[in-house]
Every structure is written in C-alpha cells, then in structure tokens.
mmCIF file of C-alpha atoms in Angstrom:
data_model
loop_
_atom_site.group_PDB
_atom_site.id
_atom_site.type_symbol
_atom_site.label_atom_id
_atom_site.label_comp_id
_atom_site.label_asym_id
_atom_site.label_seq_id
_atom_site.Cartn_x
_atom_site.Cartn_y
_atom_site.Cartn_z
ATOM 1 C CA MET A 1 0.000 0.000 0.000
ATOM 2 C CA SER A 2 1.381 3.434 -0.993
ATOM 3 C CA LYS A 3 1.933 6.266 1.471
ATOM 4 C CA LYS A 4 -0.999 8.143 -0.097
ATOM 5 C CA ASP A 5 -3.342 5.142 0.340
ATOM 6 C CA THR A 6 -2.215 4.763 3.946
ATOM 7 C CA LYS A 7 -2.970 8.424 4.608
ATOM 8 C CA ILE A 8 -6.467 8.110 3.094
ATOM 9 C CA SER A 9 -7.160 4.936 5.103
ATOM 10 C CA SER A 10 -6.030 6.693 8.272
ATOM 11 C CA LYS A 11 -8.381 9.617 7.604
ATOM 12 C CA VAL A 12 -11.314 7.265 6.969
ATOM 13 C CA LEU A 13 -10.606 5.333 10.174
ATOM 14 C CA HIS A 14 -10.559 8.560 12.181
ATOM 15 C CA VAL A 15 -13.940 9.585 10.724
ATOM 16 C CA LEU A 16 -15.724 6.258 11.280
ATOM 17 C CA PRO A 17 -16.279 6.293 15.095
ATOM 18 C CA GLY A 18 -18.073 9.648 15.134
ATOM 19 C CA LEU A 19 -19.921 8.866 11.906
ATOM 20 C CA PHE A 20 -21.206 5.551 13.312
ATOM 21 C CA VAL A 21 -22.482 7.342 16.433
ATOM 22 C CA CYS A 22 -24.316 9.892 14.246
ATOM 23 C CA ILE A 23 -25.838 7.081 12.141
ATOM 24 C CA ALA A 24 -26.941 5.295 15.334
ATOM 25 C CA ILE A 25 -28.569 8.504 16.611
ATOM 26 C CA ALA A 26 -30.297 8.934 13.234
ATOM 27 C CA LEU A 27 -31.680 5.374 13.300
ATOM 28 C CA VAL A 28 -32.966 5.798 16.866
ATOM 29 C CA SER A 29 -34.472 9.166 15.883
ATOM 30 C CA LYS A 30 -36.289 7.673 12.889
ATOM 31 C CA PHE A 31 -37.693 4.946 15.133
ATOM 32 C CA LEU A 32 -38.820 7.409 17.814
ATOM 33 C CA GLY A 33 -40.172 9.749 15.137
ATOM 34 C CA GLN A 34 -42.809 7.143 14.258
ATOM 35 C CA TYR A 35 -44.228 7.469 17.776
ATOM 36 C CA LEU A 36 -43.580 11.218 18.155
ATOM 37 C CA PRO A 37 -44.650 12.598 14.751
ATOM 38 C CA THR A 38 -45.159 16.103 16.159
ATOM 39 C CA LEU A 39 -41.452 16.304 16.919
ATOM 40 C CA GLY A 40 -40.245 14.259 13.949
ATOM 41 C CA ALA A 41 -36.973 12.405 13.423
ATOM 42 C CA ALA A 42 -34.988 15.540 12.502
ATOM 43 C CA THR A 43 -35.798 17.402 15.717
ATOM 44 C CA ILE A 44 -35.216 14.302 17.833
ATOM 45 C CA SER A 45 -31.858 13.761 16.109
ATOM 46 C CA ILE A 46 -30.665 17.285 16.967
ATOM 47 C CA PHE A 47 -31.637 17.074 20.624
ATOM 48 C CA LEU A 48 -30.339 13.518 21.066
ATOM 49 C CA GLY A 49 -27.094 14.738 19.514
ATOM 50 C CA ILE A 50 -26.882 17.649 21.965
ATOM 51 C CA ILE A 51 -27.542 15.365 24.952
ATOM 52 C CA ILE A 52 -25.081 12.658 23.863
ATOM 53 C CA GLY A 53 -22.458 15.157 22.679
ATOM 54 C CA ASN A 54 -22.392 16.836 26.078
ATOM 55 C CA THR A 55 -22.422 13.607 28.130
ATOM 56 C CA ILE A 56 -21.342 10.106 27.100
ATOM 57 C CA GLY A 57 -20.329 11.164 23.564
ATOM 58 C CA LYS A 58 -17.912 13.864 24.669
ATOM 59 C CA HIS A 59 -14.809 12.062 23.431
ATOM 60 C CA PRO A 60 -12.019 13.389 21.135
ATOM 61 C CA ALA A 61 -12.127 10.183 19.065
ATOM 62 C CA LEU A 62 -15.598 11.163 17.817
ATOM 63 C CA ASN A 63 -14.700 14.704 16.733
ATOM 64 C CA LYS A 64 -13.628 13.994 13.142
ATOM 65 C CA GLY A 65 -16.714 11.885 12.473
ATOM 66 C CA THR A 66 -19.158 14.416 13.915
ATOM 67 C CA LYS A 67 -17.433 17.189 11.959
ATOM 68 C CA PHE A 68 -17.709 15.100 8.771
ATOM 69 C CA SER A 69 -21.414 14.508 9.459
ATOM 70 C CA GLU A 70 -22.078 18.167 10.239
ATOM 71 C CA GLY A 71 -20.124 19.475 7.249
ATOM 72 C CA THR A 72 -19.658 17.069 4.345
ATOM 73 C CA LEU A 73 -22.860 15.052 4.798
ATOM 74 C CA LEU A 74 -24.960 18.190 5.132
ATOM 75 C CA SER A 75 -23.365 19.599 1.967
ATOM 76 C CA ILE A 76 -24.190 16.350 0.130
ATOM 77 C CA SER A 77 -27.750 16.683 1.428
ATOM 78 C CA VAL A 78 -28.019 20.180 -0.092
ATOM 79 C CA VAL A 79 -26.701 18.883 -3.447
ATOM 80 C CA LEU A 80 -29.242 16.027 -3.401
ATOM 81 C CA LEU A 81 -32.023 18.506 -2.598
ATOM 82 C CA GLY A 82 -31.268 20.128 -5.956
ATOM 83 C CA ALA A 83 -31.948 16.790 -7.666
ATOM 84 C CA THR A 84 -35.574 16.950 -6.457
ATOM 85 C CA LEU A 85 -36.303 20.568 -7.445
ATOM 86 C CA SER A 86 -36.909 22.172 -10.823
ATOM 87 C CA ILE A 87 -35.327 25.519 -11.738
ATOM 88 C CA THR A 88 -38.869 26.918 -11.799
ATOM 89 C CA THR A 89 -39.099 26.218 -8.052
ATOM 90 C CA LEU A 90 -36.341 28.782 -7.444
ATOM 91 C CA PHE A 91 -38.446 31.410 -9.189
ATOM 92 C CA GLU A 92 -41.318 30.704 -6.795
ATOM 93 C CA LEU A 93 -39.681 33.174 -4.421
ATOM 94 C CA GLY A 94 -40.707 35.885 -6.860
ATOM 95 C CA VAL A 95 -39.619 39.513 -6.820
ATOM 96 C CA ASN A 96 -40.833 39.970 -3.245
ATOM 97 C CA GLY A 97 -38.815 36.969 -2.078
ATOM 98 C CA ILE A 98 -35.597 38.278 -3.644
ATOM 99 C CA LEU A 99 -36.320 41.785 -2.322
ATOM 100 C CA PHE A 100 -36.885 40.367 1.162
ATOM 101 C CA ILE A 101 -33.520 38.588 1.092
ATOM 102 C CA LEU A 102 -31.650 41.680 -0.130
ATOM 103 C CA LEU A 103 -33.249 44.022 2.416
ATOM 104 C CA GLN A 104 -32.813 41.516 5.251
ATOM 105 C CA MET A 105 -29.114 41.178 4.413
ATOM 106 C CA ILE A 106 -28.714 44.975 4.234
ATOM 107 C CA PHE A 107 -30.347 45.433 7.657
ATOM 108 C CA THR A 108 -28.247 42.631 9.187
ATOM 109 C CA VAL A 109 -24.902 43.773 7.780
ATOM 110 C CA THR A 110 -25.575 47.456 8.516
ATOM 111 C CA GLY A 111 -26.818 46.677 12.021
ATOM 112 C CA ALA A 112 -23.808 44.478 12.804
ATOM 113 C CA VAL A 113 -21.359 47.152 11.596
ATOM 114 C CA ILE A 114 -23.037 50.044 13.457
ATOM 115 C CA ILE A 115 -23.450 48.094 16.707
ATOM 116 C CA GLY A 116 -19.892 46.724 16.477
ATOM 117 C CA LYS A 117 -18.479 50.238 16.079
ATOM 118 C CA ARG A 118 -20.573 51.567 18.977
ATOM 119 C CA MET A 119 -19.381 48.729 21.203
ATOM 120 C CA LYS A 120 -15.742 49.457 20.253
ATOM 121 C CA PHE A 121 -14.935 46.087 18.673
ATOM 122 C CA THR A 122 -12.123 45.923 16.105
ATOM 123 C CA MET A 123 -13.101 46.627 12.516
ATOM 124 C CA ASP A 124 -12.025 43.112 11.442
ATOM 125 C CA PHE A 125 -14.175 41.403 14.072
ATOM 126 C CA THR A 126 -17.145 43.657 13.284
ATOM 127 C CA LEU A 127 -16.958 42.924 9.544
ATOM 128 C CA LEU A 128 -16.614 39.176 10.142
ATOM 129 C CA MET A 129 -19.692 39.237 12.382
ATOM 130 C CA ALA A 130 -21.570 41.187 9.704
ATOM 131 C CA SER A 131 -20.595 38.645 7.051
ATOM 132 C CA GLY A 132 -21.309 35.552 9.151
ATOM 133 C CA ASN A 133 -24.706 36.735 10.361
ATOM 134 C CA GLY A 134 -25.701 38.353 7.085
ATOM 135 C CA VAL A 135 -24.857 35.568 4.648
ATOM 136 C CA CYS A 136 -23.867 32.026 5.585
ATOM 137 C CA GLY A 137 -22.134 31.655 8.933
ATOM 138 C CA SER A 138 -18.681 30.069 9.035
ATOM 139 C CA SER A 139 -18.424 29.830 5.221
ATOM 140 C CA ALA A 140 -18.970 33.574 4.850
ATOM 141 C CA ILE A 141 -16.444 34.327 7.599
ATOM 142 C CA ALA A 142 -13.901 32.018 5.940
ATOM 143 C CA SER A 143 -14.472 33.838 2.620
ATOM 144 C CA THR A 144 -14.315 37.317 4.160
ATOM 145 C CA ALA A 145 -11.295 36.881 6.465
ATOM 146 C CA PRO A 146 -8.552 36.698 3.780
ATOM 147 C CA VAL A 147 -10.096 39.529 1.758
ATOM 148 C CA ILE A 148 -10.059 41.986 4.686
ATOM 149 C CA HIS A 149 -6.882 40.360 6.085
ATOM 150 C CA ALA A 150 -8.502 39.641 9.434
ATOM 151 C CA HIS A 151 -6.492 38.452 12.421
ATOM 152 C CA SER A 152 -6.909 34.717 13.089
ATOM 153 C CA ARG A 153 -8.051 35.486 16.636
ATOM 154 C CA ASP A 154 -10.937 37.645 15.361
ATOM 155 C CA LYS A 155 -11.823 34.943 12.832
ATOM 156 C CA GLY A 156 -11.948 32.239 15.526
ATOM 157 C CA ILE A 157 -14.114 34.250 17.919
ATOM 158 C CA ALA A 158 -16.450 35.343 15.104
ATOM 159 C CA ILE A 159 -16.985 31.760 13.907
ATOM 160 C CA THR A 160 -17.683 30.606 17.467
ATOM 161 C CA MET A 161 -20.141 33.396 18.259
ATOM 162 C CA VAL A 162 -21.979 33.242 14.930
ATOM 163 C CA ASN A 163 -22.490 29.506 15.466
ATOM 164 C CA VAL A 164 -23.636 30.098 19.048
ATOM 165 C CA THR A 165 -26.143 32.739 17.893
ATOM 166 C CA GLY A 166 -27.381 30.495 15.097
ATOM 167 C CA THR A 167 -27.783 27.539 17.445
ATOM 168 C CA VAL A 168 -29.939 29.540 19.856
ATOM 169 C CA LEU A 169 -32.041 30.976 17.008
ATOM 170 C CA MET A 170 -32.337 27.518 15.427
ATOM 171 C CA ILE A 171 -34.259 26.408 18.515
ATOM 172 C CA LEU A 172 -36.246 29.624 19.107
ATOM 173 C CA LEU A 173 -37.328 30.608 15.582
ATOM 174 C CA PRO A 174 -39.592 27.576 14.928
ATOM 175 C CA LEU A 175 -41.498 28.592 18.067
ATOM 176 C CA LEU A 176 -41.697 32.164 16.764
ATOM 177 C CA THR A 177 -42.981 31.102 13.334
ATOM 178 C CA LEU A 178 -45.615 28.989 15.070
ATOM 179 C CA GLY A 179 -46.724 31.906 17.231
ATOM 180 C CA LEU A 180 -46.656 34.567 14.504
ATOM 181 C CA TYR A 181 -47.585 32.660 11.353
ATOM 182 C CA GLN A 182 -49.001 29.306 12.531
ATOM 183 C CA ASN A 183 -46.176 27.764 10.453
ATOM 184 C CA GLU A 184 -47.611 29.132 7.184
ATOM 185 C CA LEU A 185 -45.258 28.052 4.383
ATOM 186 C CA VAL A 186 -43.900 31.225 2.756
ATOM 187 C CA ARG A 187 -43.648 33.494 5.809
ATOM 188 C CA SER A 188 -42.172 30.777 8.036
ATOM 189 C CA SER A 189 -39.670 29.804 5.328
ATOM 190 C CA ALA A 190 -38.700 33.438 4.771
ATOM 191 C CA MET A 191 -38.031 33.954 8.470
ATOM 192 C CA LEU A 192 -35.906 30.813 8.842
ATOM 193 C CA GLY A 193 -34.050 31.142 5.535
ATOM 194 C CA GLY A 194 -33.601 34.894 5.910
ATOM 195 C CA ILE A 195 -32.263 34.921 9.469
ATOM 196 C CA LEU A 196 -30.409 31.723 10.350
ATOM 197 C CA GLN A 197 -26.661 31.777 9.954
ATOM 198 C CA SER A 198 -25.788 28.410 8.384
ATOM 199 C CA VAL A 199 -27.451 26.037 5.940
ATOM 200 C CA GLY A 200 -27.406 23.351 8.635
ATOM 201 C CA GLN A 201 -29.332 25.558 11.040
ATOM 202 C CA VAL A 202 -31.894 26.366 8.333
ATOM 203 C CA VAL A 203 -32.357 22.675 7.546
ATOM 204 C CA ALA A 204 -32.601 21.825 11.246
ATOM 205 C CA ALA A 205 -35.084 24.577 12.103
ATOM 206 C CA GLY A 206 -37.136 23.943 8.960
ATOM 207 C CA SER A 207 -37.311 20.245 9.799
ATOM 208 C CA MET A 208 -38.813 21.149 13.176
ATOM 209 C CA VAL A 209 -41.665 22.870 11.322
ATOM 210 C CA SER A 210 -42.380 20.727 8.236
ATOM 211 C CA GLU A 211 -40.765 19.147 5.178
ATOM 212 C CA GLU A 212 -42.222 21.883 2.936
ATOM 213 C CA VAL A 213 -40.912 24.701 5.133
ATOM 214 C CA LYS A 214 -37.493 23.024 5.270
ATOM 215 C CA GLU A 215 -37.260 22.921 1.464
ATOM 216 C CA LEU A 216 -38.465 26.484 0.836
ATOM 217 C CA ALA A 217 -36.390 27.896 3.716
ATOM 218 C CA THR A 218 -33.326 26.201 2.203
ATOM 219 C CA ILE A 219 -34.054 27.896 -1.126
ATOM 220 C CA PHE A 220 -34.304 31.282 0.631
ATOM 221 C CA LYS A 221 -30.957 30.505 2.255
ATOM 222 C CA ILE A 222 -29.301 29.416 -0.993
ATOM 223 C CA VAL A 223 -30.377 32.647 -2.693
ATOM 224 C CA ARG A 224 -28.769 34.497 0.241
ATOM 225 C CA ILE A 225 -25.516 32.633 -0.339
ATOM 226 C CA ILE A 226 -25.540 33.621 -4.025
ATOM 227 C CA PHE A 227 -24.958 37.203 -2.854
ATOM 228 C CA LEU A 228 -21.844 36.177 -0.869
ATOM 229 C CA VAL A 229 -19.365 37.645 -3.361
ATOM 230 C CA GLY A 230 -21.164 40.998 -3.403
ATOM 231 C CA VAL A 231 -21.310 41.206 0.392
ATOM 232 C CA VAL A 232 -17.611 40.357 0.768
ATOM 233 C CA MET A 233 -16.674 43.043 -1.763
ATOM 234 C CA ILE A 234 -18.746 45.633 0.120
ATOM 235 C CA LEU A 235 -17.143 44.662 3.440
ATOM 236 C CA ALA A 236 -13.691 44.890 1.847
ATOM 237 C CA SER A 237 -14.486 48.428 0.674
ATOM 238 C CA ILE A 238 -15.653 49.361 4.193
ATOM 239 C CA LYS A 239 -12.340 48.067 5.562
ATOM 240 C CA THR A 240 -10.370 50.051 2.955
ATOM 241 C CA LYS A 241 -12.332 53.193 3.765
ATOM 242 C CA SER A 242 -11.756 52.745 7.504
ATOM 243 C CA ILE A 243 -8.008 52.399 6.904
ATOM 244 C CA LYS A 244 -7.937 55.610 4.865
ATOM 245 C CA GLU A 245 -9.869 57.415 7.593
ATOM 246 C CA GLY A 246 -7.667 55.969 10.334
ATOM 247 C CA VAL A 247 -10.568 54.163 11.996
ATOM 248 C CA HIS A 248 -8.595 51.063 12.958
ATOM 249 C CA ASP A 249 -6.128 50.012 15.611
ATOM 250 C CA ILE A 250 -2.385 49.405 15.138
ATOM 251 C CA GLU A 251 -2.822 45.636 15.023
ATOM 252 C CA GLU A 252 -5.285 45.886 12.134
ATOM 253 C CA GLU A 253 -2.925 48.194 10.251
ATOM 254 C CA VAL A 254 -0.085 45.682 10.537
ATOM 255 C CA HIS A 255 -2.317 43.002 9.021
ATOM 256 C CA SER A 256 -3.658 45.222 6.227
ATOM 257 C CA HIS A 257 -2.067 45.210 2.772
ATOM 258 C CA ASN A 258 -3.035 45.459 -0.882
ATOM 259 C CA HIS A 259 -3.083 41.750 -1.764
ATOM 260 C CA GLN A 260 -6.410 40.715 -3.299
ATOM 261 C CA SER A 261 -7.709 37.332 -2.179
ATOM 262 C CA ARG A 262 -10.029 35.193 -4.218
ATOM 263 C CA ILE A 263 -13.606 34.832 -2.988
ATOM 264 C CA LYS A 264 -14.825 31.241 -3.197
ATOM 265 C CA MET A 265 -18.437 30.156 -3.545
ATOM 266 C CA PRO A 266 -19.150 27.041 -1.417
ATOM 267 C CA TRP A 267 -18.950 23.887 -3.576
ATOM 268 C CA TYR A 268 -22.340 22.599 -2.463
ATOM 269 C CA ILE A 269 -24.061 25.677 -3.935
ATOM 270 C CA LYS A 270 -22.500 24.887 -7.324
ATOM 271 C CA GLY A 271 -23.542 21.256 -6.829
ATOM 272 C CA PHE A 272 -27.093 22.289 -5.923
ATOM 273 C CA PHE A 273 -27.509 24.289 -9.137
ATOM 274 C CA LEU A 274 -25.940 21.501 -11.203
ATOM 275 C CA THR A 275 -28.317 18.807 -9.887
ATOM 276 C CA CYS A 276 -31.227 21.249 -10.105
ATOM 277 C CA ALA A 277 -30.389 21.893 -13.778
ATOM 278 C CA LEU A 278 -30.033 18.151 -14.484
ATOM 279 C CA TYR A 279 -33.439 17.514 -12.891
ATOM 280 C CA SER A 280 -35.027 20.389 -14.831
ATOM 281 C CA LEU A 281 -33.599 19.055 -18.119
ATOM 282 C CA LYS A 282 -34.980 15.562 -17.290
ATOM 283 C CA ILE A 283 -31.456 14.109 -17.287
ATOM 284 C CA ILE A 284 -32.320 13.022 -13.748
ATOM 285 C CA PRO A 285 -35.689 11.276 -14.317
ATOM 286 C CA ASN A 286 -38.715 12.482 -12.344
ATOM 287 C CA ASN A 287 -39.367 8.966 -11.023
ATOM 288 C CA TRP A 288 -36.012 9.064 -9.227
ATOM 289 C CA GLY A 289 -37.227 11.971 -7.121
ATOM 290 C CA ALA A 290 -38.883 9.941 -4.357
ATOM 291 C CA LYS A 291 -35.850 7.666 -3.872
ATOM 292 C CA ILE A 292 -33.402 10.585 -3.903
ATOM 293 C CA LYS A 293 -35.567 12.418 -1.358
ATOM 294 C CA GLU A 294 -35.613 9.330 0.871
ATOM 295 C CA ILE A 295 -31.805 9.031 0.744
ATOM 296 C CA ASP A 296 -31.434 12.786 1.222
ATOM 297 C CA ASN A 297 -33.740 12.696 4.233
ATOM 298 C CA PHE A 298 -31.667 10.038 6.017
ATOM 299 C CA ILE A 299 -28.359 11.761 5.225
ATOM 300 C CA GLU A 300 -29.861 14.965 6.593
ATOM 301 C CA ILE A 301 -30.911 13.275 9.859
ATOM 302 C CA VAL A 302 -27.373 11.891 10.271
ATOM 303 C CA ALA A 303 -25.986 15.391 9.607
ATOM 304 C CA LEU A 304 -28.363 16.902 12.166
ATOM 305 C CA ALA A 305 -27.103 14.399 14.750
ATOM 306 C CA GLY A 306 -23.591 15.677 13.969
ATOM 307 C CA ILE A 307 -24.727 19.280 14.365
ATOM 308 C CA GLY A 308 -26.284 18.422 17.727
ATOM 309 C CA MET A 309 -23.185 16.598 18.941
ATOM 310 C CA ARG A 310 -21.048 19.647 18.152
ATOM 311 C CA VAL A 311 -23.207 22.062 20.163
ATOM 312 C CA TYR A 312 -21.137 22.311 23.332
ATOM 313 C CA ILE A 313 -23.112 23.764 26.227
ATOM 314 C CA ALA A 314 -19.891 24.771 28.010
ATOM 315 C CA ASP A 315 -18.849 26.893 25.011
ATOM 316 C CA LEU A 316 -22.201 28.673 25.030
ATOM 317 C CA ILE A 317 -21.752 29.562 28.696
ATOM 318 C CA LYS A 318 -18.106 30.642 28.725
ATOM 319 C CA GLN A 319 -18.234 33.358 26.030
ATOM 320 C CA GLY A 320 -17.689 36.873 27.365
ATOM 321 C CA LEU A 321 -20.627 39.079 28.314
ATOM 322 C CA LYS A 322 -19.712 41.901 25.920
ATOM 323 C CA VAL A 323 -19.517 39.613 22.867
ATOM 324 C CA SER A 324 -22.714 37.850 23.947
ATOM 325 C CA VAL A 325 -24.547 41.190 24.190
ATOM 326 C CA TYR A 326 -23.273 42.077 20.697
ATOM 327 C CA CYS A 327 -24.669 38.797 19.352
ATOM 328 C CA LEU A 328 -27.969 39.435 21.125
ATOM 329 C CA PHE A 329 -28.292 42.872 19.516
ATOM 330 C CA ILE A 330 -27.529 41.468 16.046
ATOM 331 C CA ALA A 331 -30.109 38.702 16.552
ATOM 332 C CA LEU A 332 -32.711 41.278 17.634
ATOM 333 C CA VAL A 333 -31.996 43.377 14.531
ATOM 334 C CA GLN A 334 -32.409 40.280 12.349
ATOM 335 C CA VAL A 335 -35.668 39.154 13.940
ATOM 336 C CA VAL A 336 -37.284 42.612 14.059
ATOM 337 C CA ALA A 337 -36.230 43.367 10.462
ATOM 338 C CA ALA A 338 -37.589 40.006 9.262
ATOM 339 C CA ILE A 339 -40.933 40.484 11.030
ATOM 340 C CA LEU A 340 -41.375 43.970 9.510
ATOM 341 C CA LEU A 341 -40.274 42.927 6.009
ATOM 342 C CA ILE A 342 -42.468 39.815 6.025
ATOM 343 C CA ALA A 343 -45.447 41.946 7.111
ATOM 344 C CA ILE A 344 -44.805 44.362 4.218
ATOM 345 C CA LEU A 345 -43.786 41.945 1.442
ATOM 346 C CA PHE A 346 -45.837 38.811 2.135
#
C-alpha cells in the first residue's frame, strides 16, 4: 500500500467512530419519530445529539466523524435537494422573495457594523460578524477573512459566536414562526431562511416545522448565499475606507495590505444548481425523485445528529458578556427586520 493510500485509510478510520455514532442517533431518531410525529426524526436527532455530545459522547475520538457529518454530509444533502427541485421552483420566491432577502441582508450587515463600532470592537471582528450573520455563517467568515486580512483570533471568535447565535435561534425561531404565522409556508420559510446563519441551522429549524418549510427555507438561504461575493466586496471596501480614515487600531494596520484574495463560492451551492439543472432538463428522471428524497432525508438526519453533537453547552456559557450582548443585539436586529419585512412583502 502506498503512502498516499495509507494516509487516506487513516483519515477514513478517524472519521468512522463519530460517523457511526451519528448514524446510530439517526436510526434511533427515525424509530422514535414514528411514535412522536409532532417532533419528527430531525428534531429528535438534533436534541439527542446535543444530549449525547455533552455527556457520554464527549470524546475526542468522535470529533472527526461528527465534523464530517455536520459538514460534508450536510453539503451532500443540499446537493441532493437540488436533484428533487426544478429551476422553476427557485423562481417561486418571486420579486418579493428576492427583495426580502436583499433588504434583510442589508439590515443585518448594517446593524452588525453600526453596533460593532458603537461597542468598540475591532473593525475586522465587526466585519466578520456582519458577514457571518448576514450571509452564511462560518463559510462567509472564511471567505471574508482573507479579503479583509482579518487576524486569526478575530476569525476564531467570530466563527464561534456566529455559530452560538445560530444555534440559539435555530431552537427559538420555529417557536416564533408557530406563534406569529401558525407555520404558514412562505412566511415561516422566509423567516428561517432569511435569518439563520448556516445552511445546517436552516435545515434543522425547517425540519422542526415541516418538510415543505425546510425545502423552501433552504431555497431562501441558498439565494442568500448567491450574494456572498457581493457582500464580501462591500465589506472589503468598508475596511479600505476605515483604513484611509484611520478608523482602525495598530494591530489591524499591521495586518492590512493590498493583496487581493479570491472569494470562493461554497462547492455545495455549485452542486445544488448543477443537480437542479439536471433535474429540470430531465437528465435526472422524475421517477427518481422519491428515492433521492428518501436518501437525502436520512443523510440529513445523520448530519443533524452531527450538528447536535457539536453544540457544546460549556462553550455557550463561557463566552464573554460583551460579545454575547453584541450577538444578542444582532439577533434582535435580524428578527425585528424580518418580522417587519415579512409583514410588508408577504
């Protein structure tokens, strides 16, 4: 066996323990979901994951597998979702749907920047929080950081806090959509897809409501991600302007230079549009849809178990008060903006 094969085998072996635990949680969740249809397998999988991940499953040997489930499997799930949707489905959002997404992103990014400045956070950290909350969580932060030349410390804290905020909202927003909209399809989907930070959180929260809301909320979210490049360019220009005006600290100035970094669109978004196009062109037959959806559903439940297992209660508690208050203010801006925009546009 070559050195390369050995390395691949080693990586697979490190992934398997955590992956098997996530699959086991998914199987138990599907079984329990038959007897608790109000909750459903997806919701059960998340909460079982949280419980196990913070108790008996809190073991370093499981980390690579849970990360694989949370990241790669969820991305595969998004790609498979495209194989069950026609291009025409994307246009169901209509002009109002696109306008809602654009305005919601503007309010979120603007709010995060203004609040961050008022609370005296560094410009890098403020822009990363704006990107992560406004577009697509960790992926947006990872795309923004090299472009604005953010310090690795700011990047790490931003990723942690955006995920913490998204996790809390993932649990609370389905309750809010129930109270405000009685889980009506378009308005509930707009709220979840327009606010939540990561695709995984949108899928998880949507699954707590219904299969239809999960699918439409994911489409809202994907349209948000399409605007990633534009948002990153705007944030880069804000950073450049702040440097010219001297609104930055010495540390930021040391890390600022003229090198232009490439902005990458997440691969699963490209995959989603590819499978969606193949389905629309009938290259993927319509009669495959039910089977693909069944496979996609199970992969998604496994991924949700991984998401749950990587929600560490201790991390939620130990974050500083000032950063937590900042996250709270951003979340309030997002929720209030979404409620007002949904009332006007839908």
